[in-house]
PDB file of C-alpha atoms in Angstrom:
ATOM      1  CA  MET A   1     -14.363  14.620  -2.073  1.00 96.00           C
ATOM      2  CA  PHE A   2     -11.461  15.304   0.328  1.00 98.00           C
ATOM      3  CA  SER A   3      -8.339  13.380   0.506  1.00 98.00           C
ATOM      4  CA  ILE A   4      -4.941  13.285   2.232  1.00 98.00           C
ATOM      5  CA  THR A   5      -1.854  11.299   1.200  1.00 98.00           C
ATOM      6  CA  VAL A   6       0.921   9.944   3.130  1.00 98.00           C
ATOM      7  CA  ARG A   7       4.140   8.340   1.890  1.00 98.00           C
ATOM      8  CA  ASP A   8       6.608   5.537   2.704  1.00 98.00           C
ATOM      9  CA  HIS A   9       8.707   3.276   0.885  1.00 98.00           C
ATOM     10  CA  ILE A  10       9.547  -0.448   0.780  1.00 98.00           C
ATOM     11  CA  MET A  11      12.531  -2.358  -0.542  1.00 98.00           C
ATOM     12  CA  ILE A  12      11.785  -6.180  -1.485  1.00 98.00           C
ATOM     13  CA  ALA A  13      13.175  -8.995  -3.402  1.00 97.00           C
ATOM     14  CA  HIS A  14      11.051 -11.194  -5.671  1.00 97.00           C
ATOM     15  CA  SER A  15      10.890 -13.099  -8.891  1.00 96.00           C
ATOM     16  CA  PHE A  16       8.149 -13.810 -11.343  1.00 97.00           C
ATOM     17  CA  SER A  17       6.885 -16.798 -13.236  1.00 96.00           C
ATOM     18  CA  GLY A  18       5.812 -16.403 -16.907  1.00 96.00           C
ATOM     19  CA  GLU A  19       7.546 -15.268 -20.118  1.00 96.00           C
ATOM     20  CA  VAL A  20       5.640 -11.906 -20.043  1.00 95.00           C
ATOM     21  CA  PHE A  21       8.173 -10.934 -17.256  1.00 94.00           C
ATOM     22  CA  GLY A  22      11.189 -11.656 -19.331  1.00 94.00           C
ATOM     23  CA  PRO A  23      14.448 -11.062 -17.238  1.00 93.00           C
ATOM     24  CA  ALA A  24      12.351 -10.401 -14.264  1.00 93.00           C
ATOM     25  CA  GLN A  25      11.681 -14.114 -13.837  1.00 93.00           C
ATOM     26  CA  ARG A  26      15.027 -14.103 -12.077  1.00 96.00           C
ATOM     27  CA  LEU A  27      15.244 -12.958  -8.472  1.00 94.00           C
ATOM     28  CA  HIS A  28      15.745  -9.212  -8.385  1.00 96.00           C
ATOM     29  CA  GLY A  29      15.136  -6.226  -5.944  1.00 95.00           C
ATOM     30  CA  ALA A  30      12.554  -3.502  -6.107  1.00 96.00           C
ATOM     31  CA  THR A  31      12.328  -0.127  -4.231  1.00 97.00           C
ATOM     32  CA  PHE A  32       8.869   1.397  -4.165  1.00 98.00           C
ATOM     33  CA  LEU A  33       7.575   4.717  -2.987  1.00 98.00           C
ATOM     34  CA  VAL A  34       4.174   3.949  -1.377  1.00 98.00           C
ATOM     35  CA  ASP A  35       1.455   6.563  -1.250  1.00 98.00           C
ATOM     36  CA  ALA A  36      -1.705   5.920   0.673  1.00 98.00           C
ATOM     37  CA  THR A  37      -4.678   8.366  -0.145  1.00 98.00           C
ATOM     38  CA  PHE A  38      -7.569   8.372   2.313  1.00 98.00           C
ATOM     39  CA  ARG A  39     -10.852   9.953   0.963  1.00 98.00           C
ATOM     40  CA  ARG A  40     -14.022  11.063   2.603  1.00 97.00           C
ATOM     41  CA  GLU A  41     -16.949  13.298   1.530  1.00 97.00           C
ATOM     42  CA  GLN A  42     -17.065  15.510   4.427  1.00 96.00           C
ATOM     43  CA  LEU A  43     -14.507  16.500   6.898  1.00 95.00           C
ATOM     44  CA  ASP A  44     -14.869  15.137  10.406  1.00 94.00           C
ATOM     45  CA  ASP A  45     -15.555  17.038  13.466  1.00 92.00           C
ATOM     46  CA  ASP A  46     -11.914  18.394  13.728  1.00 93.00           C
ATOM     47  CA  ASN A  47     -12.160  19.316  10.024  1.00 95.00           C
ATOM     48  CA  ILE A  48      -9.628  16.838   8.790  1.00 96.00           C
ATOM     49  CA  VAL A  49      -9.897  13.731   6.550  1.00 97.00           C
ATOM     50  CA  VAL A  50      -7.873  11.670   9.008  1.00 97.00           C
ATOM     51  CA  ASP A  51      -4.940  12.187  11.578  1.00 96.00           C
ATOM     52  CA  ILE A  52      -1.948  12.452   9.367  1.00 97.00           C
ATOM     53  CA  GLY A  53       0.215  11.151  12.114  1.00 96.00           C
ATOM     54  CA  LEU A  54      -1.771   8.153  12.634  1.00 97.00           C
ATOM     55  CA  ALA A  55      -2.097   7.485   8.843  1.00 98.00           C
ATOM     56  CA  THR A  56       1.705   7.699   8.604  1.00 98.00           C
ATOM     57  CA  GLN A  57       2.206   5.428  11.565  1.00 98.00           C
ATOM     58  CA  GLU A  58      -0.130   2.763  10.234  1.00 98.00           C
ATOM     59  CA  LEU A  59       1.230   2.897   6.797  1.00 98.00           C
ATOM     60  CA  GLY A  60       4.698   2.471   8.166  1.00 98.00           C
ATOM     61  CA  ALA A  61       3.621  -0.705  10.166  1.00 98.00           C
ATOM     62  CA  VAL A  62       2.005  -2.137   7.146  1.00 98.00           C
ATOM     63  CA  VAL A  63       5.068  -1.653   4.841  1.00 98.00           C
ATOM     64  CA  SER A  64       7.473  -2.785   7.683  1.00 98.00           C
ATOM     65  CA  GLU A  65       6.002  -6.302   7.351  1.00 97.00           C
ATOM     66  CA  LEU A  66       7.103  -6.366   3.619  1.00 97.00           C
ATOM     67  CA  ASN A  67      10.259  -4.210   4.009  1.00 98.00           C
ATOM     68  CA  TYR A  68      13.756  -5.953   3.438  1.00 97.00           C
ATOM     69  CA  ARG A  69      11.959  -9.293   2.548  1.00 97.00           C
ATOM     70  CA  ASN A  70      12.394 -11.769  -0.322  1.00 97.00           C
ATOM     71  CA  LEU A  71       8.603 -12.004  -1.054  1.00 97.00           C
ATOM     72  CA  ASP A  72       9.294 -15.475  -2.820  1.00 97.00           C
ATOM     73  CA  ASN A  73      10.034 -16.894   0.797  1.00 96.00           C
ATOM     74  CA  GLU A  74       7.066 -15.414   2.301  1.00 96.00           C
ATOM     75  CA  ALA A  75       4.106 -17.937   3.135  1.00 96.00           C
ATOM     76  CA  ASP A  76       1.421 -15.284   2.251  1.00 95.00           C
ATOM     77  CA  PHE A  77       2.844 -14.979  -1.353  1.00 97.00           C
ATOM     78  CA  ALA A  78       3.607 -18.619  -2.111  1.00 94.00           C
ATOM     79  CA  GLY A  79       3.228 -19.240  -5.833  1.00 93.00           C
ATOM     80  CA  ILE A  80       2.024 -15.762  -6.543  1.00 97.00           C
ATOM     81  CA  ASN A  81       3.441 -13.207  -8.925  1.00 97.00           C
ATOM     82  CA  THR A  82       3.889 -10.104  -6.503  1.00 97.00           C
ATOM     83  CA  SER A  83       3.565  -7.566  -9.245  1.00 97.00           C
ATOM     84  CA  THR A  84       3.321  -3.867  -8.334  1.00 97.00           C
ATOM     85  CA  GLU A  85      -0.335  -3.908  -8.913  1.00 97.00           C
ATOM     86  CA  PHE A  86      -0.832  -7.063  -6.503  1.00 98.00           C
ATOM     87  CA  LEU A  87       1.281  -5.331  -3.774  1.00 98.00           C
ATOM     88  CA  ALA A  88      -0.693  -2.237  -4.000  1.00 98.00           C
ATOM     89  CA  LYS A  89      -3.847  -4.351  -3.243  1.00 98.00           C
ATOM     90  CA  VAL A  90      -2.116  -6.175  -0.418  1.00 98.00           C
ATOM     91  CA  ILE A  91      -1.102  -3.018   1.203  1.00 98.00           C
ATOM     92  CA  ALA A  92      -4.512  -1.316   0.787  1.00 98.00           C
ATOM     93  CA  ASP A  93      -6.393  -4.367   2.117  1.00 98.00           C
ATOM     94  CA  ARG A  94      -4.037  -4.451   5.217  1.00 98.00           C
ATOM     95  CA  LEU A  95      -4.644  -0.708   5.963  1.00 98.00           C
ATOM     96  CA  ALA A  96      -8.347  -1.256   5.456  1.00 98.00           C
ATOM     97  CA  THR A  97      -8.172  -4.055   8.198  1.00 97.00           C
ATOM     98  CA  ARG A  98      -6.345  -1.681  10.450  1.00 97.00           C
ATOM     99  CA  ILE A  99      -8.928   1.180   9.843  1.00 97.00           C
ATOM    100  CA  GLU A 100     -11.750  -1.341  10.724  1.00 96.00           C
ATOM    101  CA  LYS A 101     -10.043  -2.229  14.007  1.00 96.00           C
ATOM    102  CA  GLY A 102      -9.848   1.452  14.733  1.00 95.00           C
ATOM    103  CA  ALA A 103      -6.119   2.123  14.418  1.00 96.00           C
ATOM    104  CA  LEU A 104      -6.944   5.535  12.948  1.00 95.00           C
ATOM    105  CA  GLY A 105      -9.332   6.458  15.610  1.00 92.00           C
ATOM    106  CA  GLU A 106     -13.092   6.828  15.496  1.00 88.00           C
ATOM    107  CA  GLY A 107     -13.067   9.720  13.030  1.00 86.00           C
ATOM    108  CA  ALA A 108     -11.624   7.396  10.437  1.00 92.00           C
ATOM    109  CA  ARG A 109     -14.814   5.358  10.469  1.00 88.00           C
ATOM    110  CA  GLY A 110     -16.255   8.066   8.222  1.00 93.00           C
ATOM    111  CA  LEU A 111     -13.608   7.457   5.445  1.00 97.00           C
ATOM    112  CA  ALA A 112     -15.060   6.493   1.990  1.00 97.00           C
ATOM    113  CA  GLY A 113     -12.159   5.143   0.281  1.00 98.00           C
ATOM    114  CA  LEU A 114      -8.496   4.422   0.141  1.00 98.00           C
ATOM    115  CA  THR A 115      -6.037   4.222  -2.722  1.00 98.00           C
ATOM    116  CA  VAL A 116      -2.505   2.893  -2.571  1.00 98.00           C
ATOM    117  CA  THR A 117      -0.076   3.637  -5.183  1.00 98.00           C
ATOM    118  CA  LEU A 118       3.393   2.151  -5.526  1.00 98.00           C
ATOM    119  CA  HIS A 119       5.950   4.082  -7.633  1.00 98.00           C
ATOM    120  CA  GLU A 120       8.418   1.652  -9.411  1.00 94.00           C
ATOM    121  CA  SER A 121      10.240   4.732 -10.841  1.00 93.00           C
ATOM    122  CA  HIS A 122       9.763   8.288 -11.928  1.00 94.00           C
ATOM    123  CA  VAL A 123       7.806   7.063 -15.035  1.00 96.00           C
ATOM    124  CA  ALA A 124       5.854   4.038 -13.861  1.00 95.00           C
ATOM    125  CA  TRP A 125       3.488   3.327 -10.985  1.00 97.00           C
ATOM    126  CA  ALA A 126       0.339   1.167 -10.224  1.00 98.00           C
ATOM    127  CA  SER A 127      -2.475   1.793  -7.870  1.00 98.00           C
ATOM    128  CA  TYR A 128      -5.243  -0.068  -6.191  1.00 98.00           C
ATOM    129  CA  GLU A 129      -8.425   1.831  -5.065  1.00 98.00           C
ATOM    130  CA  ARG A 130     -11.057   0.400  -2.688  1.00 98.00           C
ATOM    131  CA  ALA A 131     -14.044   1.423  -0.772  1.00 97.00           C
ATOM    132  CA  LEU A 132     -14.158   1.453   3.119  1.00 96.00           C
TER     133      LEU A 132
END
């Protein structure tokens, strides 16, 4: 399996419901490094997984929809604990929708999968992996 990874970041604010979250139940900020890894079994006709420039651009577009936002105030996330794991899935699903609409070009239709990883710090991160 071949893969490429592109990176961006987001800065958000949010709070959580539930004792398991301790002090994070209060409003707080988080900065995440966001990695999107695109996979395919065979390289395309240009011998690439996907155009890195387009992949970077589309990841940037997806994270810009979340960047500098208080997720508690976003209708899409009303009543939801926007955990790192949950946000990784949101970003992966939004990227997948863009891929399906052709934003990464026709060659991207041969992609087999996508993994989005959000790094909370140098010692903790969460990922969501999905088929395409």
